[in-house]
Amino acid sequence: MRRIYESPEPDDGLRVLVDRLWPRGVAKEAAHVDEWPKGLTPSAELRTWFHRGGSYEEFRARYERELDAPEAAELLDGLRESVRKGPVTLLTATKTPERSHAQVLLELLGG
């Protein structure tokens, strides 16, 4: 997992943006994003709730429930398959990735 503002590294493998919105100030060509599965991202309602002071533990539980929805579950299974094939780097613009949806995804993927 890395912030999208960091330069791509040769060992990144498949680069997957896991944010719903494209990060400000990042040119698409410079980001070297291979996939952008918006259906894996937290809902707007959940993001708003969390950013207004919701606890990370509750956010995580709610987000994991959202990931059980058919579209998200299918995308998560596809990402798991990609991980089995080789390196995958989750990209996020979040300032604290270790307390974000990207961390939840990383842990669900076995990282």
PDB file of N, CA and C in Angstrom:
ATOM      1  N   MET A   1       0.861  -1.175   0.000  1.00  0.00           N
ATOM      2  CA  MET A   1       0.000   0.000   0.000  1.00  0.00           C
ATOM      3  C   MET A   1       0.901   1.231   0.000  1.00  0.00           C
ATOM      4  N   ARG A   2       0.529   2.185  -0.841  1.00  0.00           N
ATOM      5  CA  ARG A   2       1.315   3.429  -0.929  1.00  0.00           C
ATOM      6  C   ARG A   2       0.379   4.596  -1.215  1.00  0.00           C
ATOM      7  N   ARG A   3       0.872   5.772  -0.892  1.00  0.00           N
ATOM      8  CA  ARG A   3       0.132   6.977  -1.286  1.00  0.00           C
ATOM      9  C   ARG A   3       0.381   7.221  -2.764  1.00  0.00           C
ATOM     10  N   ILE A   4      -0.626   7.642  -3.465  1.00  0.00           N
ATOM     11  CA  ILE A   4      -0.516   7.839  -4.904  1.00  0.00           C
ATOM     12  C   ILE A   4       0.426   8.989  -5.245  1.00  0.00           C
ATOM     13  N   TYR A   5       0.717   9.836  -4.281  1.00  0.00           N
ATOM     14  CA  TYR A   5       1.612  10.966  -4.522  1.00  0.00           C
ATOM     15  C   TYR A   5       3.083  10.541  -4.567  1.00  0.00           C
ATOM     16  N   GLU A   6       3.368   9.314  -4.155  1.00  0.00           N
ATOM     17  CA  GLU A   6       4.729   8.787  -4.229  1.00  0.00           C
ATOM     18  C   GLU A   6       4.997   8.307  -5.656  1.00  0.00           C
ATOM     19  N   SER A   7       6.231   8.415  -6.076  1.00  0.00           N
ATOM     20  CA  SER A   7       6.601   7.971  -7.427  1.00  0.00           C
ATOM     21  C   SER A   7       6.455   6.459  -7.548  1.00  0.00           C
ATOM     22  N   PRO A   8       6.033   5.997  -8.723  1.00  0.00           N
ATOM     23  CA  PRO A   8       5.942   4.550  -8.946  1.00  0.00           C
ATOM     24  C   PRO A   8       7.313   3.892  -8.798  1.00  0.00           C
ATOM     25  N   GLU A   9       7.306   2.664  -8.305  1.00  0.00           N
ATOM     26  CA  GLU A   9       8.526   1.875  -8.138  1.00  0.00           C
ATOM     27  C   GLU A   9       8.464   0.677  -9.079  1.00  0.00           C
ATOM     28  N   PRO A  10       9.599   0.206  -9.539  1.00  0.00           N
ATOM     29  CA  PRO A  10       9.609  -0.938 -10.459  1.00  0.00           C
ATOM     30  C   PRO A  10       8.957  -2.199  -9.894  1.00  0.00           C
ATOM     31  N   ASP A  11       9.007  -2.385  -8.571  1.00  0.00           N
ATOM     32  CA  ASP A  11       8.444  -3.598  -7.984  1.00  0.00           C
ATOM     33  C   ASP A  11       6.998  -3.435  -7.507  1.00  0.00           C
ATOM     34  N   ASP A  12       6.317  -2.361  -7.928  1.00  0.00           N
ATOM     35  CA  ASP A  12       4.921  -2.138  -7.548  1.00  0.00           C
ATOM     36  C   ASP A  12       3.994  -3.205  -8.099  1.00  0.00           C
ATOM     37  N   GLY A  13       4.333  -3.777  -9.230  1.00  0.00           N
ATOM     38  CA  GLY A  13       3.417  -4.732  -9.855  1.00  0.00           C
ATOM     39  C   GLY A  13       2.181  -4.018 -10.354  1.00  0.00           C
ATOM     40  N   LEU A  14       1.031  -4.645 -10.177  1.00  0.00           N
ATOM     41  CA  LEU A  14      -0.246  -4.061 -10.577  1.00  0.00           C
ATOM     42  C   LEU A  14      -0.570  -2.915  -9.629  1.00  0.00           C
ATOM     43  N   ARG A  15      -0.803  -1.731 -10.174  1.00  0.00           N
ATOM     44  CA  ARG A  15      -1.096  -0.552  -9.355  1.00  0.00           C
ATOM     45  C   ARG A  15      -2.600  -0.288  -9.395  1.00  0.00           C
ATOM     46  N   VAL A  16      -3.234  -0.364  -8.213  1.00  0.00           N
ATOM     47  CA  VAL A  16      -4.685  -0.284  -8.107  1.00  0.00           C
ATOM     48  C   VAL A  16      -5.074   0.902  -7.229  1.00  0.00           C
ATOM     49  N   LEU A  17      -5.767   1.863  -7.822  1.00  0.00           N
ATOM     50  CA  LEU A  17      -6.274   3.007  -7.061  1.00  0.00           C
ATOM     51  C   LEU A  17      -7.535   2.566  -6.326  1.00  0.00           C
ATOM     52  N   VAL A  18      -7.537   2.713  -5.001  1.00  0.00           N
ATOM     53  CA  VAL A  18      -8.676   2.258  -4.207  1.00  0.00           C
ATOM     54  C   VAL A  18      -9.483   3.410  -3.619  1.00  0.00           C
ATOM     55  N   ASP A  19      -9.372   4.601  -4.198  1.00  0.00           N
ATOM     56  CA  ASP A  19     -10.177   5.759  -3.802  1.00  0.00           C
ATOM     57  C   ASP A  19     -11.290   5.960  -4.811  1.00  0.00           C
ATOM     58  N   ARG A  20     -12.438   6.458  -4.341  1.00  0.00           N
ATOM     59  CA  ARG A  20     -13.574   6.691  -5.242  1.00  0.00           C
ATOM     60  C   ARG A  20     -13.323   7.887  -6.159  1.00  0.00           C
ATOM     61  N   LEU A  21     -12.646   8.917  -5.635  1.00  0.00           N
ATOM     62  CA  LEU A  21     -12.384  10.121  -6.416  1.00  0.00           C
ATOM     63  C   LEU A  21     -10.939  10.147  -6.862  1.00  0.00           C
ATOM     64  N   TRP A  22     -10.710  10.698  -8.050  1.00  0.00           N
ATOM     65  CA  TRP A  22      -9.331  10.823  -8.517  1.00  0.00           C
ATOM     66  C   TRP A  22      -8.612  11.837  -7.637  1.00  0.00           C
ATOM     67  N   PRO A  23      -7.391  11.545  -7.199  1.00  0.00           N
ATOM     68  CA  PRO A  23      -6.652  12.451  -6.306  1.00  0.00           C
ATOM     69  C   PRO A  23      -6.308  13.780  -6.971  1.00  0.00           C
ATOM     70  N   ARG A  24      -6.459  14.829  -6.222  1.00  0.00           N
ATOM     71  CA  ARG A  24      -6.153  16.171  -6.722  1.00  0.00           C
ATOM     72  C   ARG A  24      -4.670  16.300  -7.023  1.00  0.00           C
ATOM     73  N   GLY A  25      -4.388  16.973  -8.126  1.00  0.00           N
ATOM     74  CA  GLY A  25      -3.017  17.297  -8.462  1.00  0.00           C
ATOM     75  C   GLY A  25      -2.205  16.156  -9.044  1.00  0.00           C
ATOM     76  N   VAL A  26      -2.838  15.034  -9.337  1.00  0.00           N
ATOM     77  CA  VAL A  26      -2.115  13.886  -9.884  1.00  0.00           C
ATOM     78  C   VAL A  26      -2.555  13.679 -11.330  1.00  0.00           C
ATOM     79  N   ALA A  27      -1.617  13.781 -12.251  1.00  0.00           N
ATOM     80  CA  ALA A  27      -1.924  13.535 -13.661  1.00  0.00           C
ATOM     81  C   ALA A  27      -2.109  12.039 -13.869  1.00  0.00           C
ATOM     82  N   LYS A  28      -3.112  11.671 -14.633  1.00  0.00           N
ATOM     83  CA  LYS A  28      -3.389  10.253 -14.852  1.00  0.00           C
ATOM     84  C   LYS A  28      -2.198   9.529 -15.472  1.00  0.00           C
ATOM     85  N   GLU A  29      -1.505  10.186 -16.367  1.00  0.00           N
ATOM     86  CA  GLU A  29      -0.354   9.545 -17.011  1.00  0.00           C
ATOM     87  C   GLU A  29       0.770   9.294 -16.001  1.00  0.00           C
ATOM     88  N   ALA A  30       0.987  10.225 -15.095  1.00  0.00           N
ATOM     89  CA  ALA A  30       2.070  10.125 -14.120  1.00  0.00           C
ATOM     90  C   ALA A  30       1.764   9.111 -13.011  1.00  0.00           C
ATOM     91  N   ALA A  31       0.479   8.826 -12.776  1.00  0.00           N
ATOM     92  CA  ALA A  31       0.091   7.934 -11.675  1.00  0.00           C
ATOM     93  C   ALA A  31       0.335   6.466 -11.998  1.00  0.00           C
ATOM     94  N   HIS A  32       0.354   6.129 -13.265  1.00  0.00           N
ATOM     95  CA  HIS A  32       0.571   4.735 -13.681  1.00  0.00           C
ATOM     96  C   HIS A  32      -0.395   3.787 -12.982  1.00  0.00           C
ATOM     97  N   VAL A  33      -1.684   4.144 -12.995  1.00  0.00           N
ATOM     98  CA  VAL A  33      -2.714   3.305 -12.383  1.00  0.00           C
ATOM     99  C   VAL A  33      -3.162   2.273 -13.410  1.00  0.00           C
ATOM    100  N   ASP A  34      -3.142   1.008 -13.008  1.00  0.00           N
ATOM    101  CA  ASP A  34      -3.571  -0.070 -13.897  1.00  0.00           C
ATOM    102  C   ASP A  34      -5.058  -0.369 -13.757  1.00  0.00           C
ATOM    103  N   GLU A  35      -5.573  -0.256 -12.546  1.00  0.00           N
ATOM    104  CA  GLU A  35      -6.990  -0.534 -12.296  1.00  0.00           C
ATOM    105  C   GLU A  35      -7.534   0.490 -11.308  1.00  0.00           C
ATOM    106  N   TRP A  36      -8.850   0.762 -11.439  1.00  0.00           N
ATOM    107  CA  TRP A  36      -9.514   1.705 -10.548  1.00  0.00           C
ATOM    108  C   TRP A  36     -10.912   1.164 -10.246  1.00  0.00           C
ATOM    109  N   PRO A  37     -11.011   0.163  -9.373  1.00  0.00           N
ATOM    110  CA  PRO A  37     -12.301  -0.457  -9.063  1.00  0.00           C
ATOM    111  C   PRO A  37     -13.108   0.362  -8.047  1.00  0.00           C
ATOM    112  N   LYS A  38     -13.839   1.333  -8.545  1.00  0.00           N
ATOM    113  CA  LYS A  38     -14.577   2.248  -7.660  1.00  0.00           C
ATOM    114  C   LYS A  38     -15.587   1.510  -6.786  1.00  0.00           C
ATOM    115  N   GLY A  39     -16.049   0.355  -7.254  1.00  0.00           N
ATOM    116  CA  GLY A  39     -17.008  -0.421  -6.472  1.00  0.00           C
ATOM    117  C   GLY A  39     -16.436  -1.016  -5.201  1.00  0.00           C
ATOM    118  N   LEU A  40     -15.127  -0.951  -5.021  1.00  0.00           N
ATOM    119  CA  LEU A  40     -14.480  -1.434  -3.794  1.00  0.00           C
ATOM    120  C   LEU A  40     -14.350  -0.348  -2.737  1.00  0.00           C
ATOM    121  N   THR A  41     -14.678   0.864  -3.089  1.00  0.00           N
ATOM    122  CA  THR A  41     -14.471   1.981  -2.173  1.00  0.00           C
ATOM    123  C   THR A  41     -15.660   2.147  -1.228  1.00  0.00           C
ATOM    124  N   PRO A  42     -15.436   2.727  -0.066  1.00  0.00           N
ATOM    125  CA  PRO A  42     -16.550   2.960   0.861  1.00  0.00           C
ATOM    126  C   PRO A  42     -17.585   3.893   0.237  1.00  0.00           C
ATOM    127  N   SER A  43     -18.826   3.715   0.640  1.00  0.00           N
ATOM    128  CA  SER A  43     -19.896   4.580   0.146  1.00  0.00           C
ATOM    129  C   SER A  43     -19.650   6.025   0.586  1.00  0.00           C
ATOM    130  N   ALA A  44     -20.264   6.945  -0.124  1.00  0.00           N
ATOM    131  CA  ALA A  44     -20.141   8.366   0.225  1.00  0.00           C
ATOM    132  C   ALA A  44     -20.656   8.606   1.643  1.00  0.00           C
ATOM    133  N   GLU A  45     -21.735   7.925   2.007  1.00  0.00           N
ATOM    134  CA  GLU A  45     -22.298   8.095   3.344  1.00  0.00           C
ATOM    135  C   GLU A  45     -21.315   7.633   4.421  1.00  0.00           C
ATOM    136  N   LEU A  46     -20.679   6.492   4.185  1.00  0.00           N
ATOM    137  CA  LEU A  46     -19.732   5.979   5.172  1.00  0.00           C
ATOM    138  C   LEU A  46     -18.504   6.873   5.278  1.00  0.00           C
ATOM    139  N   ARG A  47     -17.996   7.334   4.134  1.00  0.00           N
ATOM    140  CA  ARG A  47     -16.839   8.235   4.162  1.00  0.00           C
ATOM    141  C   ARG A  47     -17.168   9.504   4.934  1.00  0.00           C
ATOM    142  N   THR A  48     -18.329  10.078   4.662  1.00  0.00           N
ATOM    143  CA  THR A  48     -18.743  11.308   5.347  1.00  0.00           C
ATOM    144  C   THR A  48     -18.855  11.071   6.844  1.00  0.00           C
ATOM    145  N   TRP A  49     -19.492   9.979   7.246  1.00  0.00           N
ATOM    146  CA  TRP A  49     -19.639   9.651   8.659  1.00  0.00           C
ATOM    147  C   TRP A  49     -18.265   9.545   9.324  1.00  0.00           C
ATOM    148  N   PHE A  50     -17.341   8.845   8.693  1.00  0.00           N
ATOM    149  CA  PHE A  50     -16.016   8.636   9.264  1.00  0.00           C
ATOM    150  C   PHE A  50     -15.258   9.953   9.391  1.00  0.00           C
ATOM    151  N   HIS A  51     -15.316  10.779   8.353  1.00  0.00           N
ATOM    152  CA  HIS A  51     -14.571  12.037   8.379  1.00  0.00           C
ATOM    153  C   HIS A  51     -15.179  13.067   9.321  1.00  0.00           C
ATOM    154  N   ARG A  52     -16.383  12.820   9.780  1.00  0.00           N
ATOM    155  CA  ARG A  52     -17.005  13.711  10.763  1.00  0.00           C
ATOM    156  C   ARG A  52     -16.771  13.234  12.189  1.00  0.00           C
ATOM    157  N   GLY A  53     -15.858  12.277  12.355  1.00  0.00           N
ATOM    158  CA  GLY A  53     -15.484  11.881  13.708  1.00  0.00           C
ATOM    159  C   GLY A  53     -15.863  10.474  14.113  1.00  0.00           C
ATOM    160  N   GLY A  54     -16.335   9.664  13.167  1.00  0.00           N
ATOM    161  CA  GLY A  54     -16.655   8.280  13.501  1.00  0.00           C
ATOM    162  C   GLY A  54     -15.403   7.508  13.881  1.00  0.00           C
ATOM    163  N   SER A  55     -15.574   6.503  14.701  1.00  0.00           N
ATOM    164  CA  SER A  55     -14.415   5.720  15.141  1.00  0.00           C
ATOM    165  C   SER A  55     -13.928   4.818  14.008  1.00  0.00           C
ATOM    166  N   TYR A  56     -12.633   4.563  13.998  1.00  0.00           N
ATOM    167  CA  TYR A  56     -12.051   3.701  12.964  1.00  0.00           C
ATOM    168  C   TYR A  56     -12.594   2.277  13.085  1.00  0.00           C
ATOM    169  N   GLU A  57     -12.764   1.783  14.299  1.00  0.00           N
ATOM    170  CA  GLU A  57     -13.248   0.421  14.503  1.00  0.00           C
ATOM    171  C   GLU A  57     -14.654   0.255  13.916  1.00  0.00           C
ATOM    172  N   GLU A  58     -15.515   1.231  14.161  1.00  0.00           N
ATOM    173  CA  GLU A  58     -16.875   1.164  13.609  1.00  0.00           C
ATOM    174  C   GLU A  58     -16.849   1.345  12.088  1.00  0.00           C
ATOM    175  N   PHE A  59     -16.003   2.250  11.616  1.00  0.00           N
ATOM    176  CA  PHE A  59     -15.841   2.441  10.168  1.00  0.00           C
ATOM    177  C   PHE A  59     -15.456   1.117   9.516  1.00  0.00           C
ATOM    178  N   ARG A  60     -14.472   0.456  10.107  1.00  0.00           N
ATOM    179  CA  ARG A  60     -13.984  -0.815   9.560  1.00  0.00           C
ATOM    180  C   ARG A  60     -15.117  -1.845   9.481  1.00  0.00           C
ATOM    181  N   ALA A  61     -15.883  -1.970  10.549  1.00  0.00           N
ATOM    182  CA  ALA A  61     -16.989  -2.935  10.574  1.00  0.00           C
ATOM    183  C   ALA A  61     -18.030  -2.604   9.503  1.00  0.00           C
ATOM    184  N   ARG A  62     -18.374  -1.337   9.388  1.00  0.00           N
ATOM    185  CA  ARG A  62     -19.363  -0.927   8.382  1.00  0.00           C
ATOM    186  C   ARG A  62     -18.833  -1.143   6.968  1.00  0.00           C
ATOM    187  N   TYR A  63     -17.559  -0.833   6.761  1.00  0.00           N
ATOM    188  CA  TYR A  63     -16.960  -1.002   5.440  1.00  0.00           C
ATOM    189  C   TYR A  63     -16.899  -2.476   5.055  1.00  0.00           C
ATOM    190  N   GLU A  64     -16.552  -3.328   5.995  1.00  0.00           N
ATOM    191  CA  GLU A  64     -16.518  -4.759   5.702  1.00  0.00           C
ATOM    192  C   GLU A  64     -17.908  -5.267   5.325  1.00  0.00           C
ATOM    193  N   ARG A  65     -18.952  -4.727   5.953  1.00  0.00           N
ATOM    194  CA  ARG A  65     -20.322  -5.100   5.560  1.00  0.00           C
ATOM    195  C   ARG A  65     -20.615  -4.633   4.136  1.00  0.00           C
ATOM    196  N   GLU A  66     -20.139  -3.422   3.785  1.00  0.00           N
ATOM    197  CA  GLU A  66     -20.334  -2.938   2.409  1.00  0.00           C
ATOM    198  C   GLU A  66     -19.616  -3.839   1.410  1.00  0.00           C
ATOM    199  N   LEU A  67     -18.486  -4.375   1.793  1.00  0.00           N
ATOM    200  CA  LEU A  67     -17.718  -5.240   0.890  1.00  0.00           C
ATOM    201  C   LEU A  67     -18.383  -6.598   0.675  1.00  0.00           C
ATOM    202  N   ASP A  68     -19.401  -6.908   1.483  1.00  0.00           N
ATOM    203  CA  ASP A  68     -20.160  -8.148   1.294  1.00  0.00           C
ATOM    204  C   ASP A  68     -21.186  -8.030   0.179  1.00  0.00           C
ATOM    205  N   ALA A  69     -21.478  -6.805  -0.270  1.00  0.00           N
ATOM    206  CA  ALA A  69     -22.437  -6.605  -1.361  1.00  0.00           C
ATOM    207  C   ALA A  69     -21.894  -7.292  -2.622  1.00  0.00           C
ATOM    208  N   PRO A  70     -22.776  -7.822  -3.466  1.00  0.00           N
ATOM    209  CA  PRO A  70     -22.325  -8.612  -4.621  1.00  0.00           C
ATOM    210  C   PRO A  70     -21.265  -7.956  -5.503  1.00  0.00           C
ATOM    211  N   GLU A  71     -21.459  -6.700  -5.909  1.00  0.00           N
ATOM    212  CA  GLU A  71     -20.474  -6.055  -6.788  1.00  0.00           C
ATOM    213  C   GLU A  71     -19.122  -5.929  -6.108  1.00  0.00           C
ATOM    214  N   ALA A  72     -19.125  -5.456  -4.855  1.00  0.00           N
ATOM    215  CA  ALA A  72     -17.868  -5.276  -4.125  1.00  0.00           C
ATOM    216  C   ALA A  72     -17.198  -6.623  -3.873  1.00  0.00           C
ATOM    217  N   ALA A  73     -17.975  -7.628  -3.518  1.00  0.00           N
ATOM    218  CA  ALA A  73     -17.409  -8.957  -3.255  1.00  0.00           C
ATOM    219  C   ALA A  73     -16.753  -9.521  -4.509  1.00  0.00           C
ATOM    220  N   GLU A  74     -17.375  -9.309  -5.652  1.00  0.00           N
ATOM    221  CA  GLU A  74     -16.799  -9.784  -6.913  1.00  0.00           C
ATOM    222  C   GLU A  74     -15.491  -9.051  -7.229  1.00  0.00           C
ATOM    223  N   LEU A  75     -15.466  -7.749  -7.020  1.00  0.00           N
ATOM    224  CA  LEU A  75     -14.242  -6.976  -7.249  1.00  0.00           C
ATOM    225  C   LEU A  75     -13.136  -7.393  -6.284  1.00  0.00           C
ATOM    226  N   LEU A  76     -13.507  -7.651  -5.034  1.00  0.00           N
ATOM    227  CA  LEU A  76     -12.523  -8.080  -4.045  1.00  0.00           C
ATOM    228  C   LEU A  76     -11.953  -9.451  -4.420  1.00  0.00           C
ATOM    229  N   ASP A  77     -12.796 -10.346  -4.897  1.00  0.00           N
ATOM    230  CA  ASP A  77     -12.319 -11.657  -5.356  1.00  0.00           C
ATOM    231  C   ASP A  77     -11.354 -11.493  -6.526  1.00  0.00           C
ATOM    232  N   GLY A  78     -11.658 -10.573  -7.446  1.00  0.00           N
ATOM    233  CA  GLY A  78     -10.764 -10.315  -8.575  1.00  0.00           C
ATOM    234  C   GLY A  78      -9.424  -9.780  -8.122  1.00  0.00           C
ATOM    235  N   LEU A  79      -9.453  -8.934  -7.111  1.00  0.00           N
ATOM    236  CA  LEU A  79      -8.207  -8.384  -6.579  1.00  0.00           C
ATOM    237  C   LEU A  79      -7.398  -9.475  -5.867  1.00  0.00           C
ATOM    238  N   ARG A  80      -8.092 -10.359  -5.172  1.00  0.00           N
ATOM    239  CA  ARG A  80      -7.399 -11.496  -4.533  1.00  0.00           C
ATOM    240  C   ARG A  80      -6.708 -12.357  -5.588  1.00  0.00           C
ATOM    241  N   GLU A  81      -7.369 -12.566  -6.709  1.00  0.00           N
ATOM    242  CA  GLU A  81      -6.780 -13.346  -7.798  1.00  0.00           C
ATOM    243  C   GLU A  81      -5.533 -12.644  -8.338  1.00  0.00           C
ATOM    244  N   SER A  82      -5.587 -11.337  -8.468  1.00  0.00           N
ATOM    245  CA  SER A  82      -4.422 -10.576  -8.928  1.00  0.00           C
ATOM    246  C   SER A  82      -3.260 -10.732  -7.959  1.00  0.00           C
ATOM    247  N   VAL A  83      -3.553 -10.721  -6.657  1.00  0.00           N
ATOM    248  CA  VAL A  83      -2.514 -10.872  -5.641  1.00  0.00           C
ATOM    249  C   VAL A  83      -1.851 -12.246  -5.765  1.00  0.00           C
ATOM    250  N   ARG A  84      -2.658 -13.273  -6.070  1.00  0.00           N
ATOM    251  CA  ARG A  84      -2.091 -14.618  -6.233  1.00  0.00           C
ATOM    252  C   ARG A  84      -1.133 -14.687  -7.416  1.00  0.00           C
ATOM    253  N   LYS A  85      -1.354 -13.853  -8.413  1.00  0.00           N
ATOM    254  CA  LYS A  85      -0.540 -13.874  -9.631  1.00  0.00           C
ATOM    255  C   LYS A  85       0.764 -13.087  -9.497  1.00  0.00           C
ATOM    256  N   GLY A  86       0.812 -12.123  -8.596  1.00  0.00           N
ATOM    257  CA  GLY A  86       2.016 -11.308  -8.478  1.00  0.00           C
ATOM    258  C   GLY A  86       1.790 -10.093  -7.610  1.00  0.00           C
ATOM    259  N   PRO A  87       2.781  -9.205  -7.561  1.00  0.00           N
ATOM    260  CA  PRO A  87       2.688  -8.032  -6.691  1.00  0.00           C
ATOM    261  C   PRO A  87       1.537  -7.101  -7.085  1.00  0.00           C
ATOM    262  N   VAL A  88       0.880  -6.573  -6.070  1.00  0.00           N
ATOM    263  CA  VAL A  88      -0.196  -5.594  -6.244  1.00  0.00           C
ATOM    264  C   VAL A  88       0.062  -4.470  -5.252  1.00  0.00           C
ATOM    265  N   THR A  89      -0.003  -3.239  -5.719  1.00  0.00           N
ATOM    266  CA  THR A  89       0.150  -2.078  -4.848  1.00  0.00           C
ATOM    267  C   THR A  89      -1.174  -1.330  -4.798  1.00  0.00           C
ATOM    268  N   LEU A  90      -1.725  -1.200  -3.593  1.00  0.00           N
ATOM    269  CA  LEU A  90      -2.933  -0.412  -3.397  1.00  0.00           C
ATOM    270  C   LEU A  90      -2.532   1.041  -3.258  1.00  0.00           C
ATOM    271  N   LEU A  91      -3.164   1.903  -4.044  1.00  0.00           N
ATOM    272  CA  LEU A  91      -2.841   3.329  -4.037  1.00  0.00           C
ATOM    273  C   LEU A  91      -3.992   4.125  -3.437  1.00  0.00           C
ATOM    274  N   THR A  92      -3.645   5.088  -2.601  1.00  0.00           N
ATOM    275  CA  THR A  92      -4.648   5.945  -1.996  1.00  0.00           C
ATOM    276  C   THR A  92      -4.074   7.341  -1.789  1.00  0.00           C
ATOM    277  N   ALA A  93      -4.948   8.321  -1.776  1.00  0.00           N
ATOM    278  CA  ALA A  93      -4.529   9.694  -1.494  1.00  0.00           C
ATOM    279  C   ALA A  93      -4.673  10.015  -0.009  1.00  0.00           C
ATOM    280  N   THR A  94      -5.216   9.098   0.743  1.00  0.00           N
ATOM    281  CA  THR A  94      -5.446   9.295   2.166  1.00  0.00           C
ATOM    282  C   THR A  94      -4.162   9.680   2.893  1.00  0.00           C
ATOM    283  N   LYS A  95      -4.266  10.663   3.771  1.00  0.00           N
ATOM    284  CA  LYS A  95      -3.081  11.123   4.505  1.00  0.00           C
ATOM    285  C   LYS A  95      -2.615  10.104   5.536  1.00  0.00           C
ATOM    286  N   THR A  96      -3.532   9.312   6.053  1.00  0.00           N
ATOM    287  CA  THR A  96      -3.175   8.277   7.026  1.00  0.00           C
ATOM    288  C   THR A  96      -3.675   6.922   6.517  1.00  0.00           C
ATOM    289  N   PRO A  97      -2.964   6.344   5.563  1.00  0.00           N
ATOM    290  CA  PRO A  97      -3.420   5.083   4.974  1.00  0.00           C
ATOM    291  C   PRO A  97      -3.609   3.951   5.978  1.00  0.00           C
ATOM    292  N   GLU A  98      -2.834   3.962   7.059  1.00  0.00           N
ATOM    293  CA  GLU A  98      -2.926   2.881   8.039  1.00  0.00           C
ATOM    294  C   GLU A  98      -4.215   2.917   8.853  1.00  0.00           C
ATOM    295  N   ARG A  99      -4.984   3.990   8.737  1.00  0.00           N
ATOM    296  CA  ARG A  99      -6.301   4.094   9.391  1.00  0.00           C
ATOM    297  C   ARG A  99      -7.337   4.491   8.352  1.00  0.00           C
ATOM    298  N   SER A 100      -7.386   3.707   7.296  1.00  0.00           N
ATOM    299  CA  SER A 100      -8.285   4.023   6.194  1.00  0.00           C
ATOM    300  C   SER A 100      -8.848   2.740   5.589  1.00  0.00           C
ATOM    301  N   HIS A 101      -9.701   2.917   4.612  1.00  0.00           N
ATOM    302  CA  HIS A 101     -10.259   1.778   3.885  1.00  0.00           C
ATOM    303  C   HIS A 101      -9.166   0.985   3.170  1.00  0.00           C
ATOM    304  N   ALA A 102      -8.086   1.664   2.765  1.00  0.00           N
ATOM    305  CA  ALA A 102      -6.987   0.973   2.083  1.00  0.00           C
ATOM    306  C   ALA A 102      -6.347  -0.054   3.016  1.00  0.00           C
ATOM    307  N   GLN A 103      -6.223   0.267   4.291  1.00  0.00           N
ATOM    308  CA  GLN A 103      -5.676  -0.679   5.266  1.00  0.00           C
ATOM    309  C   GLN A 103      -6.607  -1.878   5.426  1.00  0.00           C
ATOM    310  N   VAL A 104      -7.900  -1.613   5.460  1.00  0.00           N
ATOM    311  CA  VAL A 104      -8.870  -2.715   5.575  1.00  0.00           C
ATOM    312  C   VAL A 104      -8.712  -3.648   4.376  1.00  0.00           C
ATOM    313  N   LEU A 105      -8.632  -3.073   3.170  1.00  0.00           N
ATOM    314  CA  LEU A 105      -8.452  -3.895   1.970  1.00  0.00           C
ATOM    315  C   LEU A 105      -7.151  -4.684   2.033  1.00  0.00           C
ATOM    316  N   LEU A 106      -6.089  -4.015   2.435  1.00  0.00           N
ATOM    317  CA  LEU A 106      -4.784  -4.684   2.524  1.00  0.00           C
ATOM    318  C   LEU A 106      -4.872  -5.906   3.439  1.00  0.00           C
ATOM    319  N   GLU A 107      -5.494  -5.748   4.579  1.00  0.00           N
ATOM    320  CA  GLU A 107      -5.612  -6.859   5.515  1.00  0.00           C
ATOM    321  C   GLU A 107      -6.515  -7.966   4.970  1.00  0.00           C
ATOM    322  N   LEU A 108      -7.585  -7.596   4.292  1.00  0.00           N
ATOM    323  CA  LEU A 108      -8.463  -8.606   3.683  1.00  0.00           C
ATOM    324  C   LEU A 108      -7.771  -9.374   2.561  1.00  0.00           C
ATOM    325  N   LEU A 109      -6.776  -8.751   1.961  1.00  0.00           N
ATOM    326  CA  LEU A 109      -6.024  -9.398   0.896  1.00  0.00           C
ATOM    327  C   LEU A 109      -4.847 -10.212   1.442  1.00  0.00           C
ATOM    328  N   GLY A 110      -4.688 -10.185   2.755  1.00  0.00           N
ATOM    329  CA  GLY A 110      -3.619 -10.968   3.367  1.00  0.00           C
ATOM    330  C   GLY A 110      -2.326 -10.223   3.561  1.00  0.00           C
ATOM    331  N   GLY A 111      -2.363  -8.899   3.441  1.00  0.00           N
ATOM    332  CA  GLY A 111      -1.128  -8.117   3.573  1.00  0.00           C
ATOM    333  C   GLY A 111      -0.882  -7.566   4.931  1.00  0.00           C
TER     334      GLY A 111
END
